[in-house]
Amino acid sequence: MGAGTGPDGSSRSDEEWERFLRESVAGGADSPKEPSARARAVAKRLRAEPGRDLEGWRSYTPARPKRRTGWYVFGLLASLVLFVVALAPGQMLDLFAGDDPDSPPLAAETARPTQVPPAEAAQRPTMDEPFRGSPAARWASGAAGITVPKAAAVGWMSAAEVERALARSRDFLVASGLDRGVLQGERPEKAIALINPHQKDVQDLLKTAFRAPSEKNDPLLLFSRFQPSRAQLVGDIVKTRGRLTYREGERGALQVTADVTFVYPVTRADAGGNDEIVRTIVRRELVLSWDDPAKVITEPGTFSIVSYKYDMTNGGCGTPTGYLTPPFGTDRRADEAGTEVDPYDRTAPVGRGETSGDECGRATRS
């Protein structure tokens, strides 16, 4: 073959141009920007030869990148989960944490729940883990489980006065349902000191209840007490979950409502080597009125009790004794005739108290 002139003015043979074109297709570094007429003629001849499949630089089509749709779907799902967590963090924790003792505690309760706690794996409580196998395993301990809302001025009280009244309302719950001495049967003097001494109906109840307990005048309507000769607490922790709310009541009073569930793990006082543990569960609803002393006869730092209700399971049935009497061993059969209740269900109002029946509830789980 004869010599020709390349696009840069140099003399190249047909064989050289053929080699040059092959290298250009392979990605050679010295590819010409625009082939000459001679180069195009050689390329045309090469394409015409049988078995040739020469793709020139003009016919090159870059590969399209693959769409990673999986990452888009994952991102969308993650955004949805974050959105739901932001709206209802407590419920999401309920769904995913289970009853693992190492799981994070539940978020504070700030409103009435809309769902019951999920079922847990069947696990017997132990002396070291008395709340094992129970939703209460992830509840807060003691006063920490009672949510106190932010204070604002109401009726005759300033925001600072409302804040103090809310703190004292929680103090009453601690003194009546968490004080170690009271739980062991002592008279709840600190709690009684917070009740308006001029409220005749409640004062009459208190005078009679500890001396001659009855269905009408029972210390358990307001206080949690175990008979020390019968039962003793396991450990130093009582689990709680609940909240305080408030609004303006009659005559401009601050009306505080407390709705709190207490879980008490107990064993026989004379257990010896028997480690049978029963969880007595008491849910209380109290409505307290912090009255304007200019309109109601009261004492500074005290409240009047508007109403009191409670639900109780594993606390004993029968004639009132003034004490919670958890059933152990064969005694549990006596409680099996009561109406089934889920003591951890806080979605409905409390149903027992001074205006309700004396039916004994049977726990579907404890």
XYZ file of C-alpha atoms in Angstrom:
366
model
C 0.000 0.000 0.000
C 1.156 3.548 -0.727
C 1.886 6.354 1.718
C -0.676 9.038 2.704
C -0.801 12.287 4.655
C -2.260 12.272 8.177
C -4.296 15.026 9.794
C -1.164 16.475 11.345
C 0.611 16.666 7.951
C 2.803 13.589 8.531
C 3.166 10.798 5.990
C 1.607 7.457 7.106
C 0.988 4.218 5.208
C -2.402 2.492 5.079
C -1.117 -0.136 7.511
C -0.140 2.597 9.955
C -3.557 4.224 9.709
C -5.245 0.871 10.234
C -3.170 0.317 13.358
C -3.833 3.889 14.478
C -7.605 3.402 14.142
C -7.498 0.131 16.086
C -5.644 1.870 18.915
C -8.125 4.762 18.855
C -11.034 2.372 19.282
C -9.167 0.751 22.190
C -8.763 4.149 23.878
C -5.319 5.216 22.731
C -3.953 8.394 24.221
C -3.050 10.016 20.871
C -6.483 9.751 19.188
C -6.965 12.507 16.558
C -9.631 15.074 17.169
C -10.973 14.775 13.584
C -9.971 11.972 11.119
C -8.845 13.071 7.673
C -10.499 11.989 4.429
C -7.809 9.291 3.996
C -8.522 7.996 7.506
C -12.238 7.827 6.831
C -11.601 5.886 3.620
C -9.451 3.330 5.451
C -12.081 3.018 8.173
C -14.773 2.427 5.536
C -12.686 -0.333 3.945
C -12.112 -2.002 7.295
C -15.836 -2.036 8.074
C -16.524 -3.635 4.706
C -14.203 -6.569 5.417
C -15.937 -9.761 6.645
C -15.775 -10.340 10.425
C -14.870 -6.741 11.158
C -16.796 -4.892 13.908
C -14.987 -1.613 14.171
C -16.696 0.949 16.383
C -15.275 4.368 15.698
C -15.124 7.234 18.144
C -18.155 8.846 16.507
C -20.400 5.844 17.232
C -19.361 5.425 20.929
C -22.251 5.507 23.445
C -21.301 5.760 27.116
C -22.862 3.218 29.469
C -25.792 4.525 31.466
C -25.338 4.430 35.210
C -27.548 1.946 37.057
C -30.267 3.467 39.178
C -29.857 2.480 42.820
C -33.556 2.329 43.637
C -32.869 0.280 46.778
C -31.244 3.238 48.537
C -34.172 5.516 47.669
C -36.647 3.012 49.159
C -34.491 2.609 52.273
C -34.269 6.383 52.722
C -38.029 6.771 52.368
C -38.719 4.069 54.982
C -36.168 5.587 57.374
C -37.815 8.999 57.026
C -41.220 7.495 57.822
C -39.875 5.761 60.931
C -38.277 8.979 62.181
C -41.542 10.821 61.595
C -43.533 8.277 63.638
C -40.945 8.311 66.436
C -41.197 12.098 66.603
C -44.972 11.896 66.981
C -45.152 9.014 69.491
C -41.747 8.135 70.971
C -43.179 6.268 73.944
C -45.285 3.945 71.817
C -42.403 3.190 69.477
C -40.230 2.246 72.436
C -43.015 -0.025 73.632
C -43.105 -1.800 70.314
C -39.399 -2.378 69.836
C -37.806 -2.610 73.289
C -39.671 -5.656 74.632
C -39.107 -6.645 78.258
C -35.323 -6.881 78.169
C -34.078 -5.478 81.506
C -31.313 -3.736 79.588
C -33.861 -1.966 77.357
C -34.194 1.791 77.817
C -36.913 2.998 80.208
C -40.207 4.157 78.788
C -40.696 7.799 78.002
C -42.608 9.702 80.682
C -46.387 9.418 80.484
C -47.862 12.805 79.602
C -51.374 11.756 78.512
C -53.677 8.787 78.828
C -52.217 5.923 76.741
C -54.128 4.687 73.712
C -52.594 1.192 73.721
C -51.978 -1.440 76.382
C -48.368 -2.549 76.960
C -47.370 -5.449 74.679
C -47.192 -9.006 75.978
C -43.878 -10.155 77.440
C -42.102 -13.470 77.365
C -43.215 -15.734 80.200
C -40.543 -15.273 82.877
C -40.848 -15.846 86.591
C -39.761 -13.009 88.885
C -36.726 -13.592 91.069
C -35.419 -12.011 94.254
C -32.782 -10.196 92.178
C -35.216 -9.261 89.378
C -38.669 -8.981 90.980
C -40.149 -7.171 87.950
C -38.903 -9.736 85.433
C -41.508 -10.727 82.834
C -43.598 -7.637 83.554
C -44.163 -4.321 81.705
C -43.111 -2.653 84.961
C -39.534 -3.793 84.327
C -39.143 -0.728 82.098
C -41.124 1.673 84.261
C -39.420 4.300 86.351
C -38.850 3.758 90.056
C -40.599 5.615 92.855
C -41.473 9.283 92.383
C -39.598 9.368 89.064
C -42.495 7.526 87.431
C -45.012 10.268 88.280
C -45.004 12.951 85.590
C -45.524 16.517 86.813
C -46.586 19.003 84.109
C -45.222 22.475 83.598
C -46.952 24.993 85.869
C -48.993 27.979 84.739
C -51.181 30.407 86.654
C -54.640 28.998 87.460
C -57.493 30.603 89.392
C -56.224 32.261 92.550
C -52.697 30.814 92.168
C -49.686 32.218 90.325
C -47.482 29.942 88.242
C -45.001 29.633 91.132
C -47.791 28.704 93.553
C -49.141 26.117 91.110
C -45.665 24.642 90.829
C -45.454 24.264 94.621
C -48.934 22.748 94.785
C -48.058 20.195 92.107
C -44.879 19.263 93.984
C -46.845 18.788 97.222
C -49.457 16.735 95.388
C -46.716 14.384 94.303
C -45.361 14.430 97.871
C -48.726 13.079 98.996
C -48.479 10.198 96.499
C -44.995 9.416 97.761
C -46.051 9.573 101.423
C -49.169 7.468 100.837
C -47.926 4.896 98.333
C -44.121 4.780 98.462
C -43.028 5.576 102.021
C -41.243 2.507 103.348
C -42.696 2.771 106.844
C -46.258 3.134 105.553
C -45.798 0.155 103.236
C -44.770 -1.851 106.299
C -47.984 -0.974 108.107
C -47.229 2.315 109.851
C -49.762 5.130 110.060
C -49.223 7.579 107.136
C -48.692 10.709 109.239
C -46.837 12.707 106.559
C -49.600 12.103 104.030
C -52.375 12.911 106.502
C -50.655 16.212 107.348
C -51.220 17.379 103.743
C -55.011 16.885 103.905
C -57.189 19.829 104.897
C -57.977 19.221 108.595
C -61.312 21.065 108.175
C -62.625 18.581 105.572
C -65.049 16.700 107.825
C -65.923 13.669 105.649
C -62.298 12.739 105.037
C -61.296 13.378 108.636
C -64.118 11.067 109.787
C -62.801 8.377 107.427
C -59.287 8.735 108.827
C -60.464 8.511 112.436
C -62.291 5.231 111.802
C -60.294 3.530 109.058
C -57.211 2.571 111.054
C -59.148 1.558 114.156
C -62.040 -0.373 112.581
C -61.541 -0.785 108.813
C -64.649 -1.457 106.734
C -65.684 -1.292 103.120
C -66.695 2.348 103.559
C -63.826 3.394 105.813
C -60.809 1.502 104.536
C -57.249 2.913 104.703
C -56.599 1.294 101.308
C -58.859 3.882 99.693
C -55.992 6.351 100.122
C -52.903 4.462 101.325
C -50.919 1.318 100.439
C -50.056 -0.804 103.481
C -48.950 -4.414 103.940
C -49.331 -6.347 107.170
C -45.711 -6.996 108.226
C -46.564 -10.370 109.786
C -47.915 -11.574 106.418
C -45.883 -10.011 103.593
C -42.651 -8.144 103.020
C -41.384 -6.132 100.081
C -38.739 -7.601 97.794
C -35.905 -5.118 97.448
C -36.130 -1.357 97.804
C -37.833 -0.482 94.520
C -41.492 0.127 93.737
C -42.254 0.711 90.068
C -44.634 3.502 89.118
C -46.231 4.966 86.029
C -48.646 7.867 85.835
C -49.106 11.591 85.716
C -50.579 14.696 87.299
C -52.900 17.031 85.415
C -54.562 20.219 86.580
C -57.254 22.751 85.749
C -59.307 25.422 87.458
C -61.906 23.957 89.816
C -64.769 25.368 91.848
C -64.444 28.860 93.302
C -61.185 29.404 91.412
C -59.402 26.493 93.116
C -56.502 24.607 91.555
C -57.812 21.097 90.901
C -55.121 18.430 90.511
C -55.866 14.931 89.240
C -53.385 12.134 89.937
C -53.590 8.842 88.003
C -50.750 6.517 89.030
C -50.141 2.752 89.003
C -47.896 1.259 91.719
C -46.313 -2.200 91.377
C -45.215 -3.804 94.662
C -43.199 -7.063 94.547
C -43.739 -8.994 97.790
C -43.036 -12.377 99.312
C -44.177 -14.155 102.456
C -42.926 -12.646 105.684
C -41.946 -16.152 106.820
C -40.774 -17.265 103.381
C -37.678 -19.038 104.641
C -36.252 -20.754 101.560
C -39.443 -20.158 99.541
C -38.857 -17.469 96.923
C -42.462 -17.183 95.703
C -42.950 -13.574 94.574
C -46.305 -11.915 94.033
C -46.678 -8.491 92.441
C -49.488 -6.491 94.026
C -50.616 -3.806 91.592
C -52.605 -0.764 92.708
C -53.805 2.008 90.418
C -55.066 5.144 92.136
C -56.959 8.170 90.871
C -57.155 11.114 93.252
C -58.699 14.522 92.624
C -57.289 17.186 94.941
C -58.517 20.739 95.396
C -56.103 23.479 96.427
C -58.690 25.952 97.655
C -58.566 29.716 97.939
C -58.401 30.367 101.716
C -60.483 33.477 101.139
C -63.373 31.278 99.973
C -62.884 27.904 101.716
C -61.821 27.109 105.263
C -58.459 25.404 104.927
C -54.921 25.493 106.246
C -51.867 26.721 104.306
C -50.115 23.951 102.412
C -53.085 21.541 102.548
C -55.650 20.377 100.004
C -59.176 18.963 100.122
C -59.907 15.575 98.563
C -62.616 15.780 95.894
C -62.672 12.068 95.028
C -60.611 8.880 95.361
C -60.756 5.657 93.359
C -58.515 2.651 93.003
C -58.130 -0.636 91.126
C -56.217 -3.424 92.845
C -55.062 -6.900 91.823
C -53.162 -9.484 93.873
C -53.971 -7.467 96.976
C -56.427 -9.840 98.591
C -60.202 -10.244 98.652
C -62.753 -10.579 101.390
C -63.379 -8.612 104.549
C -61.301 -5.405 104.736
C -58.402 -5.554 107.160
C -56.831 -2.199 106.418
C -53.921 -3.968 104.687
C -53.087 -5.336 101.268
C -53.080 -9.125 101.617
C -51.361 -10.675 98.600
C -52.350 -14.295 97.946
C -49.567 -16.887 98.119
C -49.627 -20.529 97.113
C -53.071 -22.122 97.311
C -54.575 -18.832 98.517
C -54.470 -17.618 94.940
C -57.442 -19.827 94.088
C -59.705 -17.562 96.124
C -58.910 -14.692 93.754
C -59.621 -16.662 90.585
C -63.378 -16.026 90.801
C -63.028 -12.278 90.194
C -63.432 -10.398 86.945
C -60.382 -10.557 84.698
C -58.465 -7.296 84.431
C -55.153 -6.280 82.918
C -53.516 -4.278 85.725
C -51.092 -2.656 83.264
C -53.856 -1.317 81.021
C -54.008 2.443 81.616
C -56.176 3.281 78.599
C -59.461 3.343 80.560
C -60.471 5.306 83.686
C -60.019 3.861 87.160
C -63.190 2.011 88.121
C -63.125 1.372 91.845
C -63.544 3.701 94.795
C -66.000 5.365 97.107
C -68.741 5.208 94.455
C -67.983 1.792 92.938
C -68.492 -1.833 93.848
C -66.283 -4.071 95.925
C -65.659 -6.724 93.284
C -62.199 -8.238 93.434
C -60.299 -8.206 90.147
C -58.250 -11.127 88.849
C -55.083 -10.153 87.011
C -54.628 -11.539 83.503
C -50.915 -10.908 84.024
C -48.847 -9.666 86.937
